[in-house]
Amino acid sequence: MLAALHPAAANRVYNIGEAYTPTIAERLQTLPSSPFPRIEAEGCDFRNDIAYDTTRMREELAYAEPVSYEEGLRRTLQKGGINPDD
């Protein structure tokens, strides 16, 4: 919505994403112990992660996340019925 309304965004293309994109392994390490059974992803290669450069969006539109990565993760887990503080 910001890019649709911001005058500097006319005729510009922006990559939308995090300022820092953790690897899948890093994301999994931040999760609390799950009440769900562990599922092995056989044949999946997670060594190559995709991260987009979001510098243009941040500099030209002065975009910043409204909450930190950790707070967003905590809220997401709570919505899923998981207490991240346990």
C-alpha atoms as a printed R data frame, in Angstrom:
   type eleno elety resid chain resno      x       y       z
1  ATOM     1    CA   MET     A     1  0.000   0.000   0.000
2  ATOM     2    CA   LEU     A     2  2.886   2.343   0.801
3  ATOM     3    CA   ALA     A     3  4.311   2.058  -2.728
4  ATOM     4    CA   ALA     A     4  0.880   2.641  -4.286
5  ATOM     5    CA   LEU     A     5  0.431   5.917  -2.411
6  ATOM     6    CA   HIS     A     6  3.972   7.297  -2.127
7  ATOM     7    CA   PRO     A     7  4.837   9.927  -4.807
8  ATOM     8    CA   ALA     A     8  8.439   8.675  -5.079
9  ATOM     9    CA   ALA     A     9  7.190   5.203  -6.016
10 ATOM    10    CA   ALA     A    10  5.725   6.140  -9.407
11 ATOM    11    CA   ASN     A    11  7.097   3.808 -12.112
12 ATOM    12    CA   ARG     A    12  9.395   2.067  -9.615
13 ATOM    13    CA   VAL     A    13  9.702  -1.610  -8.718
14 ATOM    14    CA   TYR     A    14 10.384  -2.635  -5.122
15 ATOM    15    CA   ASN     A    15 11.475  -5.929  -3.604
16 ATOM    16    CA   ILE     A    16  9.385  -6.583  -0.529
17 ATOM    17    CA   GLY     A    17 11.051  -8.482   2.287
18 ATOM    18    CA   GLU     A    18 12.915  -8.330   5.537
19 ATOM    19    CA   ALA     A    19 15.894  -6.095   6.242
20 ATOM    20    CA   TYR     A    20 17.788  -9.278   7.167
21 ATOM    21    CA   THR     A    21 16.516 -12.616   5.917
22 ATOM    22    CA   PRO     A    22 17.485 -15.506   8.202
23 ATOM    23    CA   THR     A    23 18.285 -18.869   6.652
24 ATOM    24    CA   ILE     A    24 15.763 -21.653   7.132
25 ATOM    25    CA   ALA     A    25 18.083 -23.198   9.726
26 ATOM    26    CA   GLU     A    26 18.271 -19.883  11.608
27 ATOM    27    CA   ARG     A    27 14.482 -19.556  11.560
28 ATOM    28    CA   LEU     A    28 14.047 -23.078  12.913
29 ATOM    29    CA   GLN     A    29 16.542 -22.411  15.705
30 ATOM    30    CA   THR     A    30 14.457 -19.464  16.940
31 ATOM    31    CA   LEU     A    31 11.294 -21.546  17.291
32 ATOM    32    CA   PRO     A    32 10.416 -23.031  20.660
33 ATOM    33    CA   SER     A    33  9.998 -26.785  21.001
34 ATOM    34    CA   SER     A    34  7.016 -27.725  18.907
35 ATOM    35    CA   PRO     A    35  4.057 -29.724  20.220
36 ATOM    36    CA   PHE     A    36  3.824 -31.271  16.743
37 ATOM    37    CA   PRO     A    37  5.794 -34.305  15.560
38 ATOM    38    CA   ARG     A    38  9.051 -33.631  13.745
39 ATOM    39    CA   ILE     A    39  8.805 -34.096   9.992
40 ATOM    40    CA   GLU     A    40 11.906 -34.885   7.981
41 ATOM    41    CA   ALA     A    41 12.123 -33.161   4.612
42 ATOM    42    CA   GLU     A    42 13.881 -35.920   2.717
43 ATOM    43    CA   GLY     A    43 15.486 -34.867  -0.524
44 ATOM    44    CA   CYS     A    44 15.193 -31.157   0.260
45 ATOM    45    CA   ASP     A    45 18.305 -29.044   0.021
46 ATOM    46    CA   PHE     A    46 18.037 -25.960   2.225
47 ATOM    47    CA   ARG     A    47 21.611 -24.786   1.669
48 ATOM    48    CA   ASN     A    48 20.542 -22.168  -0.876
49 ATOM    49    CA   ASP     A    49 18.233 -19.587   0.605
50 ATOM    50    CA   ILE     A    50 16.608 -16.746  -1.301
51 ATOM    51    CA   ALA     A    51 16.992 -13.224   0.051
52 ATOM    52    CA   TYR     A    52 15.916 -10.093  -1.779
53 ATOM    53    CA   ASP     A    53 17.619  -6.722  -1.508
54 ATOM    54    CA   THR     A    54 15.028  -4.379   0.001
55 ATOM    55    CA   THR     A    55 17.314  -1.336   0.211
56 ATOM    56    CA   ARG     A    56 15.401   0.681  -2.405
57 ATOM    57    CA   MET     A    57 12.090   0.262  -0.572
58 ATOM    58    CA   ARG     A    58 13.666   1.262   2.725
59 ATOM    59    CA   GLU     A    59 15.583   4.265   1.406
60 ATOM    60    CA   GLU     A    60 13.096   5.729  -1.083
61 ATOM    61    CA   LEU     A    61  9.908   5.043   0.868
62 ATOM    62    CA   ALA     A    62 11.373   5.195   4.390
63 ATOM    63    CA   TYR     A    63  9.874   1.770   5.075
64 ATOM    64    CA   ALA     A    64 10.613  -0.081   8.291
65 ATOM    65    CA   GLU     A    65  8.888  -3.073   9.845
66 ATOM    66    CA   PRO     A    66  6.266  -2.054  12.422
67 ATOM    67    CA   VAL     A    67  7.534  -4.768  14.806
68 ATOM    68    CA   SER     A    68 10.813  -6.660  15.185
69 ATOM    69    CA   TYR     A    69 11.350 -10.125  13.696
70 ATOM    70    CA   GLU     A    70 11.217 -11.626  17.183
71 ATOM    71    CA   GLU     A    71  7.956  -9.856  18.059
72 ATOM    72    CA   GLY     A    72  6.390 -10.887  14.749
73 ATOM    73    CA   LEU     A    73  7.392 -14.497  15.379
74 ATOM    74    CA   ARG     A    74  6.012 -14.350  18.931
75 ATOM    75    CA   ARG     A    75  2.669 -12.979  17.673
76 ATOM    76    CA   THR     A    76  2.475 -15.584  14.913
77 ATOM    77    CA   LEU     A    77  3.107 -18.436  17.359
78 ATOM    78    CA   GLN     A    78  0.505 -17.061  19.773
79 ATOM    79    CA   LYS     A    79 -2.089 -16.904  16.966
80 ATOM    80    CA   GLY     A    80 -1.321 -20.572  16.335
81 ATOM    81    CA   GLY     A    81 -1.945 -21.439  19.971
82 ATOM    82    CA   ILE     A    82  1.722 -21.836  20.900
83 ATOM    83    CA   ASN     A    83  3.109 -19.907  23.860
84 ATOM    84    CA   PRO     A    84  6.635 -18.906  22.811
85 ATOM    85    CA   ASP     A    85  7.545 -18.066  26.404
86 ATOM    86    CA   ASP     A    86  7.209 -21.700  27.567
